PDB file of C-alpha atoms in Angstrom:
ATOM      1  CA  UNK A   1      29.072   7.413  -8.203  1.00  0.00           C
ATOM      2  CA  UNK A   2      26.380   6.586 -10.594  1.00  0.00           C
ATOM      3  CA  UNK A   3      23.266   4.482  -8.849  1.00  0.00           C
ATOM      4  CA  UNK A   4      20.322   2.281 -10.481  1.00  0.00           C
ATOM      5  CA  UNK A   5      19.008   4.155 -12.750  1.00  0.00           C
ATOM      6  CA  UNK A   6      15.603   3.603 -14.269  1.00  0.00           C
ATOM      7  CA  UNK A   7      13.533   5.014 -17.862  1.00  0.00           C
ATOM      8  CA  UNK A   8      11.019   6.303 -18.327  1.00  0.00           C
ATOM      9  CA  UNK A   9      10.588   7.642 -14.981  1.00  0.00           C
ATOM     10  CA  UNK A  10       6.590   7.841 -15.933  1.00  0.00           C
ATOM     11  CA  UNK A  11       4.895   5.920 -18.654  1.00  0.00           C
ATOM     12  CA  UNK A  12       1.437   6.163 -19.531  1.00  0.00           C
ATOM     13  CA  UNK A  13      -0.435   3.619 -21.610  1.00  0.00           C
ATOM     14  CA  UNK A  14      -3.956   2.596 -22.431  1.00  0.00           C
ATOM     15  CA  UNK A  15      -5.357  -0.270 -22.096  1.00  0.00           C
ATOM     16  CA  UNK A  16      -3.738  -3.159 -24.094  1.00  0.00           C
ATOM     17  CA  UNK A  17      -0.675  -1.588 -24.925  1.00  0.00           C
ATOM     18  CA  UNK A  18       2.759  -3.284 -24.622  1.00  0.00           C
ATOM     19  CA  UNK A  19       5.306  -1.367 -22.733  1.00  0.00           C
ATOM     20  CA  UNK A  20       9.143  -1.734 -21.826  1.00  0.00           C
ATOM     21  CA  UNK A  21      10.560  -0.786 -19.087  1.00  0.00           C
ATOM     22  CA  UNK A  22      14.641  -0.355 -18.680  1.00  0.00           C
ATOM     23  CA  UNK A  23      17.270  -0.414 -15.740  1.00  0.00           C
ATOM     24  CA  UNK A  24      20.760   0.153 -15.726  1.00  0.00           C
ATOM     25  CA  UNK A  25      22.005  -1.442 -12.693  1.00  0.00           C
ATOM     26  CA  UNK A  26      25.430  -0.619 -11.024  1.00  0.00           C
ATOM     27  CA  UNK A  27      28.263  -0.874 -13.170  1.00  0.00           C
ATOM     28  CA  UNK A  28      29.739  -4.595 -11.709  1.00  0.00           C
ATOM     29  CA  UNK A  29      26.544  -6.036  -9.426  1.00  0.00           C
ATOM     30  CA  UNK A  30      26.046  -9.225 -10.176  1.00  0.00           C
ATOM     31  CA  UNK A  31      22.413  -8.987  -9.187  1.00  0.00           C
ATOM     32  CA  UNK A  32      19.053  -7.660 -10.394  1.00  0.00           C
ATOM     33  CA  UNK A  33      15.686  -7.430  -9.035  1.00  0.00           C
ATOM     34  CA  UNK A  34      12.375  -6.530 -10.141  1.00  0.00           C
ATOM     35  CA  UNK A  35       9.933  -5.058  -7.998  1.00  0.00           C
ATOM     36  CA  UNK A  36       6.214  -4.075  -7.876  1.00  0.00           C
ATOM     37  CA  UNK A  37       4.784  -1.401  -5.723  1.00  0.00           C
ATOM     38  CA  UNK A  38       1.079  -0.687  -5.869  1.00  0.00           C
ATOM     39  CA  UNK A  39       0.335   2.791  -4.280  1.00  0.00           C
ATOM     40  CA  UNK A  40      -0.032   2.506  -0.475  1.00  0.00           C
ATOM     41  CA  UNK A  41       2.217  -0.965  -0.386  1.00  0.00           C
ATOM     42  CA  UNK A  42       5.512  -1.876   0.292  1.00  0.00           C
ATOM     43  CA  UNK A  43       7.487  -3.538  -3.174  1.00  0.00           C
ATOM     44  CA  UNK A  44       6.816  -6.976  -3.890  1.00  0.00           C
ATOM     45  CA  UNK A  45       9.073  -8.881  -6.000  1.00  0.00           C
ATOM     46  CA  UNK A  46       8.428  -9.786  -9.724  1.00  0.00           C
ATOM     47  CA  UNK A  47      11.957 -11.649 -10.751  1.00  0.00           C
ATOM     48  CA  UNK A  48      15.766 -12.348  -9.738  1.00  0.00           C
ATOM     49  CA  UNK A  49      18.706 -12.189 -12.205  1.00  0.00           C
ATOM     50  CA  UNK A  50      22.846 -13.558 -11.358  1.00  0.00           C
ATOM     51  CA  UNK A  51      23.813 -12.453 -14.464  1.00  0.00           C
ATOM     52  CA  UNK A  52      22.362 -13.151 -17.327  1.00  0.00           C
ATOM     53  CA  UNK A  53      20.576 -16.003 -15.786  1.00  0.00           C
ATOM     54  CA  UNK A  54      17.104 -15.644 -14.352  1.00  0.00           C
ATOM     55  CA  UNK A  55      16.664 -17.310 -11.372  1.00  0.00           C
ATOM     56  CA  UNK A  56      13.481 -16.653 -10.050  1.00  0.00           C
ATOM     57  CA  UNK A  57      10.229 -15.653 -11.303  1.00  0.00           C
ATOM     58  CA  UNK A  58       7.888 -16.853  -9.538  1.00  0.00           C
ATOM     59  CA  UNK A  59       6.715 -12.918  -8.401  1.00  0.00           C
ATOM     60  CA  UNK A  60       5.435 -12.549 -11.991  1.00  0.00           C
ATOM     61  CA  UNK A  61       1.767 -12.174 -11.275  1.00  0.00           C
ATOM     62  CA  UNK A  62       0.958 -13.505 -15.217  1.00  0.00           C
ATOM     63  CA  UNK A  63       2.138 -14.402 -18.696  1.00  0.00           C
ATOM     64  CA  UNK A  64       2.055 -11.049 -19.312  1.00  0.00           C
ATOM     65  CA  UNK A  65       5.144 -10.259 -17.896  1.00  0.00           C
ATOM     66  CA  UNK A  66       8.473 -11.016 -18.993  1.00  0.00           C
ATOM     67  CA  UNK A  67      12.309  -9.842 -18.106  1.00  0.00           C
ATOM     68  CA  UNK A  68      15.297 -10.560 -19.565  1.00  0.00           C
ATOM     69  CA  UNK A  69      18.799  -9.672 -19.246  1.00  0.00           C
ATOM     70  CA  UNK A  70      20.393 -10.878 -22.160  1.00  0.00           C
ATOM     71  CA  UNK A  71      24.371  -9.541 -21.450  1.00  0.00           C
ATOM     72  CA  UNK A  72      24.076  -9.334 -17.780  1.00  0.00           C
ATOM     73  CA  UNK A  73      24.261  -5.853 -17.127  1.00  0.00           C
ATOM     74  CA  UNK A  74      20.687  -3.316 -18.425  1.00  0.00           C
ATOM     75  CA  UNK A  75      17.346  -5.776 -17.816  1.00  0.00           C
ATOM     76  CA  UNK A  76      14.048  -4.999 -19.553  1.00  0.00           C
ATOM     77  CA  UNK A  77      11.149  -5.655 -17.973  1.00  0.00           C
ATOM     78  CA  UNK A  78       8.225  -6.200 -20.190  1.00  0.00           C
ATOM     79  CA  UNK A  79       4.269  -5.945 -20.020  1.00  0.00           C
ATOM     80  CA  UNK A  80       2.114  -7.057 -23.069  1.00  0.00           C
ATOM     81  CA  UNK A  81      -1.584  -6.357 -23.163  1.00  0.00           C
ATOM     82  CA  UNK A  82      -1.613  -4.055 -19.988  1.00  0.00           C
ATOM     83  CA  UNK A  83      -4.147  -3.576 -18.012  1.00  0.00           C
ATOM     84  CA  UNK A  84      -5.460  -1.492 -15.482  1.00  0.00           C
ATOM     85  CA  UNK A  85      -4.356  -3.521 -12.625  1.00  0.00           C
ATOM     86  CA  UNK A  86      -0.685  -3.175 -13.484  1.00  0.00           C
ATOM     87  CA  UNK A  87      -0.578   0.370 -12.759  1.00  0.00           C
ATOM     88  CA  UNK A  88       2.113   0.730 -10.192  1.00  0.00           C
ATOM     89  CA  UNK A  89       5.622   1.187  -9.906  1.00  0.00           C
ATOM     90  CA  UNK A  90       8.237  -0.866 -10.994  1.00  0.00           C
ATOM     91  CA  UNK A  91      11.511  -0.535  -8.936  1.00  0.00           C
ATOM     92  CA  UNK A  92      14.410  -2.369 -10.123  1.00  0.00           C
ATOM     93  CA  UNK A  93      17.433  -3.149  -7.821  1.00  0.00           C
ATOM     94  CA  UNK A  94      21.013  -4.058  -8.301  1.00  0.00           C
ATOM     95  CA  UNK A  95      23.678  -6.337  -5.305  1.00  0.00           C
ATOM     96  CA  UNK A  96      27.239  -6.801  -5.909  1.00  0.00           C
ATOM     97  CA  UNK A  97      26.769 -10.411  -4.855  1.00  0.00           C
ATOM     98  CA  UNK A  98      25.247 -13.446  -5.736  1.00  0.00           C
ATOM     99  CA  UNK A  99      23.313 -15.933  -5.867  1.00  0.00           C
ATOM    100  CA  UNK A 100      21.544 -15.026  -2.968  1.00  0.00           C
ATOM    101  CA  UNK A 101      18.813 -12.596  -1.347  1.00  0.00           C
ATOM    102  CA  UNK A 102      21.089 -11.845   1.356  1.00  0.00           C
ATOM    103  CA  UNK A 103      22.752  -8.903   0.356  1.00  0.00           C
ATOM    104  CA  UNK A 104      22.199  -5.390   0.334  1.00  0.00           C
ATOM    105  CA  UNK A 105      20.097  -4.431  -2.430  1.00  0.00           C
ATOM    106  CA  UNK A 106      20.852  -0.944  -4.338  1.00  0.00           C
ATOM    107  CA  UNK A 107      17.223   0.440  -5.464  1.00  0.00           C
ATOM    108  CA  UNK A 108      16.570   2.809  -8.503  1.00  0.00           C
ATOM    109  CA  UNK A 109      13.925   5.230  -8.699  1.00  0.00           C
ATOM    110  CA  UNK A 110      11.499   3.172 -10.097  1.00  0.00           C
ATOM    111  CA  UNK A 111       9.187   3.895 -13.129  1.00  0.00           C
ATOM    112  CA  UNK A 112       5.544   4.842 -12.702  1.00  0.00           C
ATOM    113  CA  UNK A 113       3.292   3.208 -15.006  1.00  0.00           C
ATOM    114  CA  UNK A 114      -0.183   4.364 -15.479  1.00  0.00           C
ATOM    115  CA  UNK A 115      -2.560   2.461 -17.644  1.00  0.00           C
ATOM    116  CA  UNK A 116      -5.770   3.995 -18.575  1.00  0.00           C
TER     117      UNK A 116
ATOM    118  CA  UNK B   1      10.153 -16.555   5.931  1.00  0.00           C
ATOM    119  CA  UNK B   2       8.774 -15.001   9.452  1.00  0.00           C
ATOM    120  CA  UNK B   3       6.363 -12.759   9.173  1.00  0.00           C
ATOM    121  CA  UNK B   4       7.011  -9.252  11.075  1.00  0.00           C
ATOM    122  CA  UNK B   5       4.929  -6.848  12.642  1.00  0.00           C
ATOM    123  CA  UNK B   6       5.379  -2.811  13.005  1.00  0.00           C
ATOM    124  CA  UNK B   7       3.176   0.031  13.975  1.00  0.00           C
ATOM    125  CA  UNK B   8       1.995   1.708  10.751  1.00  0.00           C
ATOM    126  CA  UNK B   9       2.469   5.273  11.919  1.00  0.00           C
ATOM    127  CA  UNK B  10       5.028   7.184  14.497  1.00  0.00           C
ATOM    128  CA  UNK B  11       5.824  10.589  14.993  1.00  0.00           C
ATOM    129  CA  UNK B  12       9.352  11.855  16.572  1.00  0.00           C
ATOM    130  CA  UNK B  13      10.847  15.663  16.943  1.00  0.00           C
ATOM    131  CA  UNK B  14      13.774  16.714  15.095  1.00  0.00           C
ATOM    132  CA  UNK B  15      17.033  15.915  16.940  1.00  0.00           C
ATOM    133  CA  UNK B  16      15.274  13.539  19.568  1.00  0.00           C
ATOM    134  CA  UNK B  17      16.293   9.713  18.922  1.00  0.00           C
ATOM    135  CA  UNK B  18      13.423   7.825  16.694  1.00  0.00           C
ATOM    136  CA  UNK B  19      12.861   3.916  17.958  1.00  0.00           C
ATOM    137  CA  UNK B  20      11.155   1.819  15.389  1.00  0.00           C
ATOM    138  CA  UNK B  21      10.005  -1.447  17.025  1.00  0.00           C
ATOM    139  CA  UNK B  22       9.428  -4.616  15.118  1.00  0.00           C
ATOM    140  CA  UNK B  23       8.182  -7.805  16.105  1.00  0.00           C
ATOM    141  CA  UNK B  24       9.438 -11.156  14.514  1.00  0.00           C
ATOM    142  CA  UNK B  25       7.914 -13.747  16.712  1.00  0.00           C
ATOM    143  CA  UNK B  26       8.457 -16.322  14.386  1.00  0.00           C
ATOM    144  CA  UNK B  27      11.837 -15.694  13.056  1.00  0.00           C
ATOM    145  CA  UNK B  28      13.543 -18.936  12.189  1.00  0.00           C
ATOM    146  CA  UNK B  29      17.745 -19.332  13.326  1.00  0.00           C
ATOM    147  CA  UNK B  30      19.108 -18.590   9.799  1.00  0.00           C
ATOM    148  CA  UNK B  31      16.891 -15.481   9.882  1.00  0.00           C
ATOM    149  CA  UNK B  32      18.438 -11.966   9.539  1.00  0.00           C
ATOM    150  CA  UNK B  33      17.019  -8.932  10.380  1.00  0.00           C
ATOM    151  CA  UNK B  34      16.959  -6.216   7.819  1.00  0.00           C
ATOM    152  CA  UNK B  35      15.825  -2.833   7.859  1.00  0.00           C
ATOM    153  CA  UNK B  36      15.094  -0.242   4.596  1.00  0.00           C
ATOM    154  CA  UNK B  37      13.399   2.645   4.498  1.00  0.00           C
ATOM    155  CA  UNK B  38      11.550   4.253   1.802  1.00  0.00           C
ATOM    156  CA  UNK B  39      11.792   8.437   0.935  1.00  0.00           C
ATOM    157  CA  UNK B  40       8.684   9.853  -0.426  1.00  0.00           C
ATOM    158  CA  UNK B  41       8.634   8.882  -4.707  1.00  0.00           C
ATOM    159  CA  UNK B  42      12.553   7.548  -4.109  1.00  0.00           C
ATOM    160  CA  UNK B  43      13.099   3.506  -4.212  1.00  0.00           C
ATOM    161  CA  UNK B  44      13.827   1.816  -1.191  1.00  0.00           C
ATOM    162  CA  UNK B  45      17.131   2.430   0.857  1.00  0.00           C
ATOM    163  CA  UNK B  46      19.499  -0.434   3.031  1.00  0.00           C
ATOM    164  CA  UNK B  47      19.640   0.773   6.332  1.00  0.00           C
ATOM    165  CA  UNK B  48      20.804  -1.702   8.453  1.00  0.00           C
ATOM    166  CA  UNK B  49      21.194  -5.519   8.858  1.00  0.00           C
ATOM    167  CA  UNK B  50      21.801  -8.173  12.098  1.00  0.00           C
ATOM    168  CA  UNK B  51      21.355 -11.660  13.375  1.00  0.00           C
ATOM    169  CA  UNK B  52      21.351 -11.708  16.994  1.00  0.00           C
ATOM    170  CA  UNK B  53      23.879  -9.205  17.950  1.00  0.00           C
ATOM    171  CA  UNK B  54      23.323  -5.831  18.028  1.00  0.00           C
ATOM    172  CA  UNK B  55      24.792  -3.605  15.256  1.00  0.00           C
ATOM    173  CA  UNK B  56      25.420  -0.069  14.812  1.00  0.00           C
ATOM    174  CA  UNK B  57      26.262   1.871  11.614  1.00  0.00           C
ATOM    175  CA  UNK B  58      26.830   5.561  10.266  1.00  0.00           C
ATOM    176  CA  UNK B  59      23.074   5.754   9.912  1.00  0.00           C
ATOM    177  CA  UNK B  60      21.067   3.567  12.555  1.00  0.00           C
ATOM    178  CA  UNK B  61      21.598   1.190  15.269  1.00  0.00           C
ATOM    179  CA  UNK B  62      19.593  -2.345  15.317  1.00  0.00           C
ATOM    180  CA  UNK B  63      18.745  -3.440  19.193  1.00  0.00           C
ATOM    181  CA  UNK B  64      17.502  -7.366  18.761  1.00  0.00           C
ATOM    182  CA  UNK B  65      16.333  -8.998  21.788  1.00  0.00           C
ATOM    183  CA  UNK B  66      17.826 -11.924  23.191  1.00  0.00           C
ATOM    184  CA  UNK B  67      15.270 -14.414  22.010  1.00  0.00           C
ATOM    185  CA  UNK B  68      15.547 -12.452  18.820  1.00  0.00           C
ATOM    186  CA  UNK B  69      11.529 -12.062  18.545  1.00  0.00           C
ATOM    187  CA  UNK B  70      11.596  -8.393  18.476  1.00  0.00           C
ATOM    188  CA  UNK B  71      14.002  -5.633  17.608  1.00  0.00           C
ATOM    189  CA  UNK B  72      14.338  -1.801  17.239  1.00  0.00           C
ATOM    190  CA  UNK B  73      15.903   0.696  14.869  1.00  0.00           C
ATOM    191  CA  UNK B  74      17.046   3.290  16.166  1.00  0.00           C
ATOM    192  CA  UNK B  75      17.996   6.643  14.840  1.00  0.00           C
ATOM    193  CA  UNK B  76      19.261   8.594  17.007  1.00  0.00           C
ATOM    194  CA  UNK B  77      18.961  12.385  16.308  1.00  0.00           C
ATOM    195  CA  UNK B  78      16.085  12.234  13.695  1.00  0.00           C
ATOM    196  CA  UNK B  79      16.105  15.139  11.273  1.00  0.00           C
ATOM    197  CA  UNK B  80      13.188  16.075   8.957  1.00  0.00           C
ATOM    198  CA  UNK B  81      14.964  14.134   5.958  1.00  0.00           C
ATOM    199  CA  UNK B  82      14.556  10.913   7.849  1.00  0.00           C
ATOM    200  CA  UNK B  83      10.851  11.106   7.136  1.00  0.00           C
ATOM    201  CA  UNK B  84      10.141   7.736   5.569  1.00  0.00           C
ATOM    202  CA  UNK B  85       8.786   4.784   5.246  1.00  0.00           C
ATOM    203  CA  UNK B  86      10.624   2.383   7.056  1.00  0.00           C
ATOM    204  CA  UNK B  87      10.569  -1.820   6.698  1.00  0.00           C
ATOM    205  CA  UNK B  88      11.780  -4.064   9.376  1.00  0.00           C
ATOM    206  CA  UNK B  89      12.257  -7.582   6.659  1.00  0.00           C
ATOM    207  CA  UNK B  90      13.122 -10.983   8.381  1.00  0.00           C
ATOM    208  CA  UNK B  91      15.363 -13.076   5.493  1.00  0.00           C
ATOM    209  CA  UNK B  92      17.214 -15.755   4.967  1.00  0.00           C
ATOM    210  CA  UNK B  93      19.362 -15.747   2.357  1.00  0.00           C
ATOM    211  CA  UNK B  94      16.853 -18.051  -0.399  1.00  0.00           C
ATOM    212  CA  UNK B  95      14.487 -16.400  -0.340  1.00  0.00           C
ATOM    213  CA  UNK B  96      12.921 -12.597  -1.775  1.00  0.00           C
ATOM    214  CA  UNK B  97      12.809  -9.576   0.688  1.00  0.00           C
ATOM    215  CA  UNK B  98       9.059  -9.351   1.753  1.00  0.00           C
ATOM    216  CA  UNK B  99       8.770  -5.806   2.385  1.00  0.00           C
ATOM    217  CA  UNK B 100       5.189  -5.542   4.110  1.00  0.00           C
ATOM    218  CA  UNK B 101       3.488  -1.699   4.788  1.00  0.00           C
ATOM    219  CA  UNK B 102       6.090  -1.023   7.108  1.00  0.00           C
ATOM    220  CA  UNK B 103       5.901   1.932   9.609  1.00  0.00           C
ATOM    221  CA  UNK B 104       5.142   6.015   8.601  1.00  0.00           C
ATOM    222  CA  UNK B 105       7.725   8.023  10.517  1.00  0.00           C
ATOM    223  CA  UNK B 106       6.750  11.533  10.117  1.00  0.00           C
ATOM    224  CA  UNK B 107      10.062  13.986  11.898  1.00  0.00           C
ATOM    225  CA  UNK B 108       8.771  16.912  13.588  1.00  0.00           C
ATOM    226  CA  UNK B 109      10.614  20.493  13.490  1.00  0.00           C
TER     227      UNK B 109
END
């Protein structure tokens, strides 16, 4: 069956740029997560989505950032005026259940953003 | 939530069993013990999960100790695709997964 998937699997922008990042989560899960994973790190999470609803932000390193998930299914994650410091890669992840942490959570490939 | 500890590298041959240690010292009651692992350029993958009894699965088994400040994953004939990253993550159910730098297991042929 289809997973999380993620686009653009690679973005490259220069400094200041605004960029967009989708995920299509799993067809039903009431869940979505937003991750952040420098190179050498494990993840570390950005935001938390039950459905439309976001629940938790408070991994959002700056103003900079924004999600949404407007019809509760594909989330955008957003970064305006990137900089060098937000290259990384954002993994986005999907749970049938909610509202809680305590599920299994369904990972995508993630997108690698590069900001020069 | 507790804060866990692994060794950042391991090797193990192919077809030998693979025991990941992870120490939770601090784990609170409402704690559970979650393991994912992390392919080379693929997000992470759910292994396993437990609270204080042991569990087993089609991919792992979770050993946690008694007192529940230490537990191991293990795999238990390691192939070359099990070459990962893998994340021992102590959660309760409020609160994000905090995946740390977890442990390199490099399979052997």
């Amino acid at each position: 069956g289809a997973g999380v998937s993620q686009s653009p699997r690679y973005k490259v922008a220069k400094r200041g740029q605004d960029v967009a990042l989708r995920c299509d989560p799993i067809s039903g899960h009431v869940s979505l997560f937003w991750y952040q994973q420098a190179l050498g790190q494990g993840p570390e999470f950005l935001t938390y989505f039950q459905n439309e609803a976001q629940l938790d932000k408070s991994g959002l390193p700056s103003d900079r950032f924004f999600a949404e998930r407007p019809e509760g299914s594909v989330s955008t994650l957003k970064i305006q005026r990137t900089q060098k410091e937000d290259s990384a890669v954002y993994l986005c992840a999907s749970s049938p259940s909610g509202p809680s942490f305590g599920y299994e959570q369904y990972f995508g490939p993630g997108t690698r953003l590069t900001v020069t | 939530d507790a804060k866990t500890t692994q060794p950042p590298s391991m090797d193990c041959a192919e077809g030998r069993a693979a025991n990941l240690p992870c120490n939770h010292s601090t784990i609170s009651g409402n704690e559970y013990v979650y393991w994912y692992r992390q392919i080379h350029s693929q997000g992470p993958q759910y292994i396993i999960h437990g609270l204080k009894n042991n569990e087993t699965n089609e991919m792992a088994s979770l050993i946690i100790t008694e007192d529940r400040k230490s537990s191991t994953l293990i795999l238990p004939h390691a192939t070359l695709r099990d070459t990962a990253v893998y994340y021992c993550i102590a959660l309760s159910g409020n609160t994000p997964l905090v995946f740390g730098k977890g442990t390199r297991l490099s399979v052997i042929a």
